[in-house]
Tab-separated table of C-alpha atoms in Angstrom:
chain	number	residue	atom	x	y	z
B	1	MET	CA	-5.879	-23.387	5.490
B	2	ASP	CA	-7.424	-21.536	8.199
B	3	GLU	CA	-5.540	-19.865	10.672
B	4	ALA	CA	-7.585	-19.232	13.642
B	5	GLY	CA	-5.331	-17.248	15.286
B	6	SER	CA	-5.207	-16.911	19.317
B	7	CYS	CA	-3.381	-14.473	21.498
B	8	ALA	CA	-1.054	-15.711	23.694
B	9	SER	CA	-2.610	-15.407	27.035
B	10	GLY	CA	0.727	-13.010	27.998
B	11	GLY	CA	-1.664	-10.493	26.872
B	12	GLY	CA	1.078	-7.106	25.028
B	13	PHE	CA	1.647	-6.950	21.625
B	14	ARG	CA	0.243	-8.211	18.679
B	15	PRO	CA	1.562	-8.078	15.561
B	16	GLY	CA	-1.494	-6.886	12.691
B	17	VAL	CA	-1.568	-8.465	9.275
B	18	ASP	CA	1.069	-6.056	7.586
B	19	SER	CA	3.765	-6.488	10.049
B	20	LEU	CA	3.586	-10.542	10.071
B	21	ASP	CA	6.937	-10.450	8.618
B	22	GLU	CA	8.409	-7.433	10.148
B	23	PRO	CA	11.191	-7.594	10.573
B	24	PRO	CA	11.461	-10.620	8.014
B	25	ASN	CA	12.031	-14.130	9.163
B	26	SER	CA	10.697	-13.613	12.594
B	27	ARG	CA	8.024	-16.199	12.334
B	28	ILE	CA	8.507	-19.468	12.511
B	29	PHE	CA	6.058	-22.563	11.324
B	30	LEU	CA	5.751	-25.760	13.479
B	31	VAL	CA	4.046	-29.035	12.682
B	32	ILE	CA	2.758	-30.361	15.783
B	33	SER	CA	0.534	-32.892	18.124
B	34	LYS	CA	-3.032	-31.563	17.393
B	35	TYR	CA	-3.200	-32.362	21.251
B	36	THR	CA	-0.327	-29.907	22.131
B	37	PRO	CA	-2.012	-26.966	23.865
B	38	GLU	CA	-0.631	-22.998	23.189
B	39	SER	CA	0.643	-22.771	26.911
B	40	VAL	CA	2.959	-25.564	26.003
B	41	LEU	CA	4.438	-23.859	22.711
B	42	ARG	CA	4.595	-20.369	25.231
B	43	GLU	CA	6.781	-22.714	27.602
B	44	ARG	CA	8.801	-24.092	25.051
B	45	PHE	CA	9.430	-21.162	22.677
B	46	SER	CA	10.028	-18.296	25.111
B	47	PRO	CA	13.880	-18.691	26.166
B	48	PHE	CA	14.664	-17.843	22.714
B	49	GLY	CA	13.282	-14.376	22.997
B	50	GLU	CA	9.827	-12.055	23.056
B	51	ILE	CA	7.006	-13.916	21.579
B	52	GLN	CA	4.621	-11.506	19.592
B	53	ASP	CA	2.141	-14.181	19.284
B	54	ILE	CA	0.839	-17.437	18.977
B	55	TRP	CA	-1.456	-19.087	16.076
B	56	VAL	CA	-2.525	-22.553	16.375
B	57	VAL	CA	-4.523	-23.183	13.163
B	58	ARG	CA	-7.992	-25.190	13.938
B	59	ASP	CA	-10.592	-26.835	11.431
B	60	LYS	CA	-13.390	-23.595	10.468
B	61	HIS	CA	-16.063	-26.317	11.643
B	62	THR	CA	-14.770	-28.315	14.684
B	63	LYS	CA	-12.148	-26.004	15.812
B	64	GLU	CA	-9.659	-28.519	16.407
B	65	SER	CA	-6.398	-28.482	16.161
B	66	LYS	CA	-4.784	-29.210	12.895
B	67	GLY	CA	-1.060	-29.751	14.157
B	68	ILE	CA	-0.025	-26.971	12.752
B	69	ALA	CA	0.935	-23.507	14.396
B	70	PHE	CA	2.671	-20.548	14.196
B	71	VAL	CA	5.185	-18.156	16.996
B	72	LYS	CA	6.090	-14.955	15.845
B	73	PHE	CA	9.135	-13.231	17.646
B	74	ALA	CA	10.236	-9.713	17.943
B	75	ARG	CA	13.536	-10.226	16.098
B	76	SER	CA	14.444	-12.575	12.867
B	77	SER	CA	18.005	-14.185	15.234
B	78	GLN	CA	15.138	-15.527	18.002
B	79	ALA	CA	13.074	-17.506	15.378
B	80	CYS	CA	16.215	-18.978	13.669
B	81	ARG	CA	17.575	-19.976	16.966
B	82	ALA	CA	14.391	-21.358	17.831
B	83	MET	CA	14.064	-23.336	14.675
B	84	GLU	CA	17.502	-24.308	15.228
B	85	GLU	CA	17.170	-25.895	18.400
B	86	MET	CA	13.394	-27.047	18.156
B	87	HIS	CA	13.618	-28.879	14.675
B	88	GLY	CA	13.845	-32.416	15.733
B	89	GLN	CA	12.842	-32.233	19.227
B	90	CYS	CA	9.759	-33.206	21.261
B	91	LEU	CA	7.485	-30.848	23.170
B	92	SER	CA	6.860	-33.168	26.305
B	93	PRO	CA	7.955	-36.531	27.522
B	94	ASN	CA	4.753	-38.089	26.768
B	95	ASP	CA	5.114	-37.400	22.633
B	96	THR	CA	6.293	-39.473	20.575
B	97	LYS	CA	6.880	-38.004	17.569
B	98	PRO	CA	9.093	-34.810	17.332
B	99	ILE	CA	8.185	-31.724	15.706
B	100	LYS	CA	9.326	-29.967	12.554
B	101	VAL	CA	10.142	-26.402	12.673
B	102	PHE	CA	10.585	-23.865	9.821
B	103	ILE	CA	10.997	-20.293	9.128
B	104	ALA	CA	7.584	-19.380	7.961
B	105	GLN	CA	6.510	-18.187	3.962
B	106	SER	CA	6.699	-14.596	3.688
B	107	ARG	CA	5.574	-12.765	0.461
B	108	SER	CA	8.719	-12.500	-0.248
B	109	SER	CA	9.759	-16.017	-0.107
B	110	GLY	CA	7.827	-19.233	-1.855
B	111	SER	CA	7.941	-21.912	0.555
B	112	HIS	CA	9.046	-22.531	4.630
B	113	ARG	CA	12.947	-22.469	4.783
B	114	ASP	CA	14.651	-24.784	7.042
B	115	VAL	CA	17.690	-24.983	8.918
B	116	GLU	CA	20.013	-25.748	6.083
B	117	ASP	CA	18.554	-23.143	3.621
B	118	GLU	CA	21.529	-21.223	2.412
B	119	GLU	CA	19.650	-18.405	1.872
B	120	LEU	CA	19.110	-17.872	5.638
B	121	THR	CA	23.306	-18.414	6.484
B	122	ARG	CA	24.740	-15.837	3.856
B	123	ILE	CA	24.656	-12.034	3.868
B	124	PHE	CA	25.702	-9.387	1.776
B	125	VAL	CA	27.453	-6.424	2.484
B	126	MET	CA	28.293	-2.932	1.583
B	127	ILE	CA	32.342	-2.713	2.650
B	128	PRO	CA	35.314	-0.400	1.985
B	129	LYS	CA	37.187	-0.715	-1.299
B	130	SER	CA	40.388	-1.241	1.159
B	131	TYR	CA	38.961	-4.139	2.853
B	132	THR	CA	40.491	-7.506	2.457
B	133	GLU	CA	39.168	-10.698	3.016
B	134	GLU	CA	41.068	-10.713	6.493
B	135	ASP	CA	39.206	-7.537	7.731
B	136	LEU	CA	35.487	-8.423	6.605
B	137	ARG	CA	36.173	-11.761	8.735
B	138	GLU	CA	37.296	-9.864	11.413
B	139	LYS	CA	34.412	-7.166	11.493
B	140	PHE	CA	31.815	-10.001	11.419
B	141	LYS	CA	33.499	-13.228	13.476
B	142	VAL	CA	32.036	-11.884	16.616
B	143	TYR	CA	28.618	-12.848	15.693
B	144	GLY	CA	29.127	-16.551	15.123
B	145	ASP	CA	31.211	-19.206	12.912
B	146	ILE	CA	32.124	-18.042	9.655
B	147	GLU	CA	32.518	-20.855	6.657
B	148	TYR	CA	33.645	-18.438	4.710
B	149	CYS	CA	34.007	-14.434	3.311
B	150	SER	CA	34.601	-13.446	-0.357
B	151	ILE	CA	34.946	-10.434	-2.114
B	152	ILE	CA	33.545	-9.120	-5.353
B	153	LYS	CA	36.559	-7.980	-7.330
B	154	ASN	CA	36.338	-6.167	-11.204
B	155	LYS	CA	37.752	-9.047	-13.476
B	156	VAL	CA	40.062	-7.446	-15.600
B	157	THR	CA	41.797	-5.032	-12.959
B	158	GLY	CA	41.095	-7.125	-10.331
B	159	GLU	CA	40.220	-4.380	-7.538
B	160	SER	CA	37.533	-4.479	-5.184
B	161	LYS	CA	34.031	-3.408	-5.771
B	162	GLY	CA	33.178	-2.673	-2.084
B	163	LEU	CA	30.836	-5.392	-2.005
B	164	GLY	CA	31.262	-8.731	0.291
B	165	TYR	CA	29.701	-11.677	1.125
B	166	VAL	CA	29.662	-13.663	4.419
B	167	ARG	CA	28.617	-17.053	4.580
B	168	TYR	CA	28.048	-18.425	8.543
B	169	LEU	CA	27.319	-22.052	9.704
B	170	LYS	CA	23.782	-21.180	11.247
B	171	PRO	CA	20.779	-19.275	10.012
B	172	SER	CA	20.633	-17.180	13.459
B	173	GLN	CA	24.240	-16.465	13.147
B	174	ALA	CA	23.582	-14.249	10.065
B	175	ALA	CA	20.457	-12.734	11.738
B	176	GLN	CA	22.745	-11.567	14.148
B	177	ALA	CA	25.588	-10.064	11.775
B	178	ILE	CA	22.213	-8.123	10.217
B	179	GLU	CA	20.926	-6.531	13.217
B	180	ASN	CA	23.644	-5.918	15.122
B	181	CYS	CA	26.339	-4.944	12.273
B	182	ASP	CA	27.210	-1.309	11.621
B	183	ARG	CA	24.383	0.556	9.491
B	184	SER	CA	26.995	1.507	7.060
B	185	PHE	CA	27.469	-1.791	5.969
B	186	ARG	CA	23.293	-2.572	4.782
B	187	ALA	CA	24.008	-6.145	5.381
B	188	ILE	CA	20.857	-8.076	4.022
B	189	LEU	CA	20.816	-11.591	3.163
B	190	ALA	CA	22.387	-12.732	-0.613
B	191	GLU	CA	20.171	-14.723	-2.619
B	192	PRO	CA	21.347	-17.946	-3.279
B	193	LYS	CA	24.367	-18.842	-5.550
B	194	ASN	CA	22.181	-20.839	-8.358
B	195	LYS	CA	20.496	-17.980	-8.916
B	196	ALA	CA	20.544	-15.723	-12.166
B	197	SER	CA	19.571	-12.677	-10.031
B	198	GLU	CA	23.273	-12.476	-7.882
B	199	SER	CA	24.509	-10.750	-10.817
B	200	SER	CA	21.384	-8.142	-10.398
B	201	GLU	CA	21.739	-7.711	-6.798
B	202	GLN	CA	25.313	-7.071	-6.984
B	203	GLU	CA	24.377	-4.629	-10.127
B	204	TYR	CA	21.884	-2.707	-7.939
B	205	TYR	CA	23.810	-1.994	-5.204
B	206	SER	CA	26.759	-0.751	-7.131
B	207	ASN	CA	24.320	1.573	-8.470
B	208	MET	CA	23.056	2.447	-5.224
B	209	ARG	CA	26.978	2.824	-3.961
B	210	GLN	CA	27.339	4.976	-6.674
B	211	GLU	CA	24.348	7.346	-5.791
B	212	THR	CA	24.637	7.563	-1.865
B	213	LEU	CA	27.741	7.254	-0.891
B	214	GLY	CA	29.295	10.102	-3.144
B	215	HIS	CA	26.444	12.305	-1.537
B	216	GLU	CA	26.650	11.839	2.178
B	217	PRO	CA	25.221	13.187	4.532
B	218	ARG	CA	21.998	13.561	2.442
B	219	VAL	CA	18.672	12.208	3.392
B	220	ASN	CA	17.935	12.678	7.498
B	221	MET	CA	15.067	10.281	6.947
B	222	PHE	CA	16.815	6.769	6.577
B	223	PRO	CA	18.501	5.551	9.893
B	224	PHE	CA	21.821	4.825	7.850
B	225	VAL	CA	22.358	8.016	7.086
B	226	GLY	CA	24.485	10.642	9.151
B	227	GLU	CA	26.872	7.345	10.800
B	228	GLN	CA	29.566	8.320	8.458
B	229	GLN	CA	32.855	6.334	9.473
B	230	SER	CA	35.969	6.761	8.698
B	231	GLU	CA	37.131	3.884	7.462
B	232	PHE	CA	35.087	4.882	4.521
B	233	SER	CA	37.680	7.793	3.540
B	234	SER	CA	38.597	5.338	0.741
B	235	PHE	CA	35.505	5.126	-1.288
B	236	ASP	CA	35.650	6.893	-4.526
B	237	LYS	CA	32.982	9.813	-4.815
B	238	ASN	CA	32.743	10.227	-8.039
B	239	ASP	CA	29.694	12.649	-8.781
B	240	ASN	CA	28.081	11.329	-11.778
B	241	ARG	CA	24.946	13.970	-11.348
B	242	GLY	CA	25.915	16.042	-14.110
B	243	GLN	CA	25.875	13.042	-16.408
B	244	GLU	CA	22.982	11.522	-15.569
B	245	ALA	CA	19.764	12.321	-17.051
B	246	ILE	CA	16.816	14.306	-15.638
B	247	SER	CA	13.082	13.679	-16.097
B	248	LYS	CA	10.013	13.200	-14.607
B	249	ARG	CA	9.821	9.604	-15.106
B	250	LEU	CA	11.709	7.395	-12.160
B	251	SER	CA	12.970	3.437	-12.156
B	252	VAL	CA	11.939	1.755	-9.315
B	253	VAL	CA	13.952	-1.317	-8.069
B	254	SER	CA	13.741	-3.630	-5.050
B	255	ARG	CA	14.708	-7.677	-4.008
B	256	VAL	CA	11.728	-7.699	-2.822
B	257	PRO	CA	8.498	-7.954	-5.273
B	258	PHE	CA	5.928	-4.830	-4.276
B	259	THR	CA	2.138	-4.024	-5.717
B	260	GLU	CA	1.124	-0.964	-7.721
B	261	GLU	CA	-0.876	0.127	-4.252
B	262	GLN	CA	2.421	-0.334	-2.266
B	263	LEU	CA	4.587	1.524	-4.532
B	264	PHE	CA	1.669	4.059	-5.108
B	265	SER	CA	1.940	4.847	-1.038
B	266	ILE	CA	5.460	5.021	-0.997
B	267	PHE	CA	5.618	7.943	-3.982
B	268	ASP	CA	2.451	9.462	-3.156
B	269	ILE	CA	4.511	10.669	-0.203
B	270	VAL	CA	6.037	13.133	-1.954
B	271	PRO	CA	3.169	16.038	-4.061
B	272	GLY	CA	2.306	15.889	-7.831
B	273	LEU	CA	2.235	11.680	-8.409
B	274	GLU	CA	0.642	11.227	-12.146
B	275	TYR	CA	0.782	7.477	-12.019
B	276	CYS	CA	2.720	4.489	-11.320
B	277	GLU	CA	3.293	0.969	-12.575
B	278	VAL	CA	4.806	-2.149	-11.640
B	279	GLN	CA	6.333	-4.422	-14.165
B	280	ARG	CA	6.646	-7.849	-13.649
B	281	ASP	CA	10.160	-9.443	-14.494
B	282	PRO	CA	9.766	-13.300	-15.115
B	283	TYR	CA	13.024	-14.152	-15.073
B	284	SER	CA	13.496	-12.993	-10.860
B	285	ASN	CA	11.538	-12.529	-8.134
B	286	TYR	CA	12.988	-8.615	-8.108
B	287	GLY	CA	10.373	-5.714	-7.693
B	288	HIS	CA	10.782	-3.510	-10.932
B	289	GLY	CA	8.126	-0.111	-11.222
B	290	VAL	CA	8.009	3.150	-13.191
B	291	VAL	CA	6.841	6.109	-11.106
B	292	GLN	CA	5.698	9.510	-13.065
B	293	TYR	CA	5.258	12.997	-11.248
B	294	PHE	CA	3.616	16.266	-12.799
B	295	ASN	CA	6.577	18.320	-12.503
B	296	VAL	CA	10.665	17.321	-12.590
B	297	ALA	CA	10.637	19.125	-8.997
B	298	SER	CA	8.523	16.117	-7.800
B	299	ALA	CA	10.467	13.625	-8.980
B	300	ILE	CA	13.995	15.129	-8.076
B	301	TYR	CA	12.709	15.221	-4.738
B	302	ALA	CA	11.225	11.780	-4.793
B	303	LYS	CA	14.260	10.765	-6.056
B	304	TYR	CA	16.595	12.359	-3.414
B	305	LYS	CA	13.957	11.275	-0.966
B	306	LEU	CA	13.345	8.075	-1.493
B	307	HIS	CA	16.030	6.032	-3.130
B	308	GLY	CA	17.379	3.600	-0.272
B	309	PHE	CA	14.634	3.994	1.901
B	310	GLN	CA	13.662	0.622	3.196
B	311	TYR	CA	10.406	-1.089	2.023
B	312	PRO	CA	9.929	-3.950	3.658
B	313	PRO	CA	12.275	-2.975	7.149
B	314	GLY	CA	15.200	-4.778	5.911
B	315	ASN	CA	15.037	-4.180	1.840
B	316	ARG	CA	16.226	-1.086	0.624
B	317	ILE	CA	14.515	0.426	-3.068
B	318	GLY	CA	16.816	1.925	-5.721
B	319	VAL	CA	15.397	4.855	-7.465
B	320	SER	CA	16.908	6.429	-10.560
B	321	PHE	CA	15.830	8.712	-13.447
B	322	ILE	CA	14.739	7.189	-16.823
B	323	ASP	CA	16.004	9.198	-20.007
B	324	ASP	CA	12.395	10.285	-21.972
B	325	GLY	CA	14.602	12.446	-24.453
B	326	SER	CA	13.368	15.566	-22.212
B	327	ASN	CA	15.675	18.449	-22.381
B	328	ALA	CA	17.205	18.624	-18.953
B	329	THR	CA	18.148	22.390	-19.183
B	330	ASP	CA	14.519	23.225	-19.815
B	331	LEU	CA	13.137	20.995	-17.396
B	332	LEU	CA	15.327	22.529	-14.764
B	333	ARG	CA	14.522	26.278	-15.679
B	334	LYS	CA	10.505	25.261	-15.242
B	335	MET	CA	11.469	23.543	-11.968
B	336	ALA	CA	13.034	27.216	-11.192
B	337	THR	CA	9.852	28.840	-12.184
B	338	GLN	CA	7.816	26.756	-10.624
B	339	MET	CA	9.768	27.514	-7.064
B	340	VAL	CA	9.816	31.141	-7.926
B	341	ALA	CA	6.182	30.998	-8.329
B	342	ALA	CA	5.631	29.057	-4.944
B	343	GLN	CA	8.199	31.353	-3.301
B	344	LEU	CA	6.334	34.396	-4.014
B	345	ALA	CA	2.873	32.711	-3.250
B	346	SER	CA	4.553	32.363	0.231
B	347	MET	CA	5.336	35.461	0.087
B	348	VAL	CA	2.086	37.282	-0.128
B	349	TRP	CA	0.022	34.733	1.908
B	350	ASN	CA	2.359	35.617	5.005
B	351	ASN	CA	2.004	38.971	4.333
B	352	PRO	CA	-1.001	39.743	2.526
B	353	SER	CA	-0.207	43.732	2.539
B	354	GLN	CA	2.194	42.950	-0.224
B	355	GLN	CA	-0.550	41.755	-2.616
B	356	GLN	CA	-0.963	45.305	-4.102
B	357	PHE	CA	2.748	45.373	-4.628
B	358	LEU	CA	3.170	41.899	-6.297
B	359	GLN	CA	1.690	41.249	-9.859
B	360	PHE	CA	3.095	38.815	-11.363
B	361	GLY	CA	3.320	39.680	-15.037
B	362	GLY	CA	4.748	42.997	-14.888
B	363	ASN	CA	3.880	46.458	-13.240
B	364	SER	CA	0.137	46.320	-14.951
B	365	GLY	CA	-2.467	45.319	-12.161
B	366	SER	CA	-4.865	44.113	-15.467
B	367	GLN	CA	-2.455	41.542	-16.412
B	368	LEU	CA	-3.599	38.249	-15.385
B	369	PRO	CA	-1.794	35.928	-13.127
B	370	GLN	CA	0.724	33.996	-14.431
B	371	ILE	CA	0.181	30.130	-13.509
B	372	GLN	CA	2.828	27.477	-13.320
B	373	THR	CA	1.660	23.746	-13.961
B	374	ASP	CA	1.394	20.646	-16.210
B	375	VAL	CA	-2.060	20.909	-15.803
B	376	VAL	CA	-3.689	21.185	-19.372
B	377	LEU	CA	-6.079	24.419	-18.671
B	378	PRO	CA	-9.224	25.681	-20.412
B	379	SER	CA	-9.178	29.353	-21.662
B	380	CYS	CA	-10.400	32.124	-19.394
B	381	LYS	CA	-13.889	32.388	-19.020
B	382	LYS	CA	-16.005	34.907	-17.620
B	383	LYS	CA	-17.695	34.645	-13.703
B	384	ALA	CA	-21.442	34.209	-13.316
B	385	PRO	CA	-23.128	37.505	-12.013
B	386	PRO	CA	-23.047	37.744	-8.217
B	387	GLU	CA	-26.812	37.187	-7.623
B	388	THR	CA	-26.609	34.039	-9.629
B	389	PRO	CA	-28.206	30.527	-7.684
B	390	VAL	CA	-25.413	28.089	-6.701
B	391	LYS	CA	-25.868	24.502	-7.763
B	392	GLU	CA	-22.555	23.214	-6.917
B	393	ARG	CA	-20.080	23.790	-3.991
B	394	LEU	CA	-16.716	22.850	-3.885
B	395	PHE	CA	-14.229	22.581	-0.970
B	396	ILE	CA	-10.471	22.975	-1.702
B	397	VAL	CA	-7.455	22.113	0.021
B	398	PHE	CA	-3.762	23.890	-0.042
B	399	ASN	CA	-0.487	22.259	0.752
B	400	PRO	CA	1.554	23.592	1.735
B	401	HIS	CA	-0.172	26.859	1.787
B	402	PRO	CA	-3.287	28.676	-0.127
B	403	LEU	CA	-2.720	30.106	-3.318
B	404	PRO	CA	-3.717	34.075	-3.776
B	405	LEU	CA	-6.830	34.718	-4.274
B	406	ASP	CA	-6.525	36.462	-7.874
B	407	VAL	CA	-4.535	33.302	-8.733
B	408	LEU	CA	-7.236	30.830	-7.605
B	409	GLU	CA	-10.029	32.436	-9.374
B	410	ASP	CA	-8.180	32.611	-12.368
B	411	ILE	CA	-7.665	28.812	-11.995
B	412	PHE	CA	-11.506	28.006	-11.596
B	413	CYS	CA	-12.835	30.473	-13.711
B	414	ARG	CA	-11.891	28.957	-16.730
B	415	PHE	CA	-14.288	26.375	-15.949
B	416	GLY	CA	-17.194	28.767	-16.576
B	417	ASN	CA	-20.072	29.463	-14.512
B	418	LEU	CA	-17.864	30.536	-11.257
B	419	ILE	CA	-19.883	32.685	-9.280
B	420	GLU	CA	-16.977	33.149	-6.199
B	421	VAL	CA	-14.274	31.409	-4.970
B	422	TYR	CA	-12.922	32.252	-1.138
B	423	LEU	CA	-10.409	31.288	1.610
B	424	VAL	CA	-10.931	30.692	5.017
B	425	SER	CA	-9.068	32.857	7.361
B	426	GLY	CA	-6.316	31.397	8.699
B	427	LYS	CA	-6.621	27.878	7.161
B	428	ASN	CA	-4.969	26.014	4.198
B	429	VAL	CA	-8.593	25.611	2.887
B	430	GLY	CA	-11.243	27.424	0.818
B	431	TYR	CA	-14.320	27.230	-1.270
B	432	ALA	CA	-15.677	27.264	-4.993
B	433	LYS	CA	-19.062	28.427	-5.720
B	434	TYR	CA	-20.609	27.332	-9.174
B	435	ALA	CA	-23.899	28.100	-11.335
B	436	ASP	CA	-23.188	24.475	-12.930
B	437	ARG	CA	-22.737	21.139	-12.000
B	438	ILE	CA	-20.834	20.103	-14.917
B	439	SER	CA	-18.782	23.203	-14.200
B	440	ALA	CA	-17.980	21.987	-10.850
B	441	ASN	CA	-17.210	18.948	-12.100
B	442	ASP	CA	-15.217	19.607	-14.796
B	443	ALA	CA	-13.325	21.649	-12.181
B	444	ILE	CA	-12.563	18.635	-9.718
B	445	THR	CA	-11.636	16.160	-12.369
B	446	THR	CA	-8.841	18.474	-14.164
B	447	LEU	CA	-8.045	19.931	-10.728
B	448	HIS	CA	-7.814	17.229	-7.708
B	449	GLY	CA	-4.251	16.094	-6.840
B	450	LYS	CA	-2.806	18.775	-9.089
B	451	ILE	CA	0.134	20.916	-8.590
B	452	LEU	CA	-0.041	24.762	-9.797
B	453	ASN	CA	2.714	27.344	-8.183
B	454	GLY	CA	4.425	24.510	-6.434
B	455	VAL	CA	1.171	23.955	-4.548
B	456	ARG	CA	-0.943	20.746	-4.420
B	457	LEU	CA	-4.869	20.911	-4.738
B	458	LYS	CA	-7.517	18.642	-3.339
B	459	VAL	CA	-10.719	19.819	-5.077
B	460	MET	CA	-14.021	17.528	-4.177
B	461	LEU	CA	-17.641	18.390	-3.547
B	462	ALA	CA	-18.208	20.086	-0.394
B	463	ASP	CA	-21.129	19.261	2.085
B	464	SER	CA	-24.277	20.954	1.689
B	465	PRO	CA	-24.611	23.836	4.551
B	466	ARG	CA	-27.610	21.988	5.633
B	467	GLU	CA	-25.734	18.721	6.127
B	468	GLU	CA	-22.314	20.765	8.118
B	469	SER	CA	-25.056	22.329	10.026
B	470	ASN	CA	-26.272	18.994	11.204
B	471	LYS	CA	-23.324	17.420	11.647
B	472	ARG	CA	-22.201	20.697	14.096
B	473	GLN	CA	-25.233	19.389	16.187
B	474	ARG	CA	-24.434	16.121	17.092
B	475	THR	CA	-24.539	15.501	20.553
B	476	TYR	CA	-24.064	12.152	21.129
């Protein structure tokens, strides 16, 4: 099927391909007459809310309409209301065949969904454990007619798990509840009852409760953090951090499947990412992945920052450590050493006068600087004479700050044939000159993207001086 998108004549915002399903369920799929113009679609559907774009599917060769169209709304509730009121209606008095309106298929749903779809009317929420079903109904009845409410309870003790379901009569009411309820409820659309993954959904949110509610406030990068409510004071705040295994490997769980590229783009925000892998579960549509960092500090920071992160919007991912048998004490000691090394490096960079007093290995100036990293480095090698011809030049980017020059020289001379390494004053970049291309390529392969003494390096081939001069001379 070829979609020939035609932007509405009203102009304005048009979503890109990656944002077609943002927010989820905000796009409707129409089966219409081949002779229905786009202007009629805009006229009939604009009363339901802000239309961001309209696509009319056309034949690739004749450009004639195939009788199929898509309308993208700004909000899910607008799309759902349009589906409820326009499904089975005729667009004009001359039409003899009523149109069909569905919520359009997304990456996370296998087919278009209609007004009777249970998945659009039932929401899953986190609630205080003191809530009764009447409390839950009272909170959510403002968004529409509720068919039923239920609270998930422990089968043995009968106590609430702090999780519940609310089933509305209409999809638009469920969408309104998700859009407008207090974010502390963390409302999402629930899986249908007949799906075996419902128990996984409850387990996922139970784990999220233990991870997040016991440590609030925590991460200010998420919109729902910091909005603490007094009604949540009854939560059990069992801090299991002391018993939790700590490692460089993380498990990632999501209600929405993701690709390896998407997983990498999320976790590469934290420096030190070594690799990521998506694991397919043949028994559910959930997304599962494993992420590994070069050091435990990056893994701890990634878990702290990204647990509960919304991707895509409305879907929060769960992040937890994978017990790989590592000794947590040794890992924490190593992390502390890396942090101290980074602090010392930062202090030296900000106050160069202290370089002569700061010795990493003791009070002897002849000792080599200590390097903290998980990277396997070759042994030290002699530098090439200063007058040796330069065969390759490397460009180095430092984040968050440059390494001290003696540390930098010790790292890059290990690949042999190093002539000189130097920093650009006032900038987080530097250069390394080699007398041999193989040595330079070995340095790139070993060091690019790696963390040394708490600083992430980007190492790449530098432009030749002639090429850089040509770039500066461009006047167009």
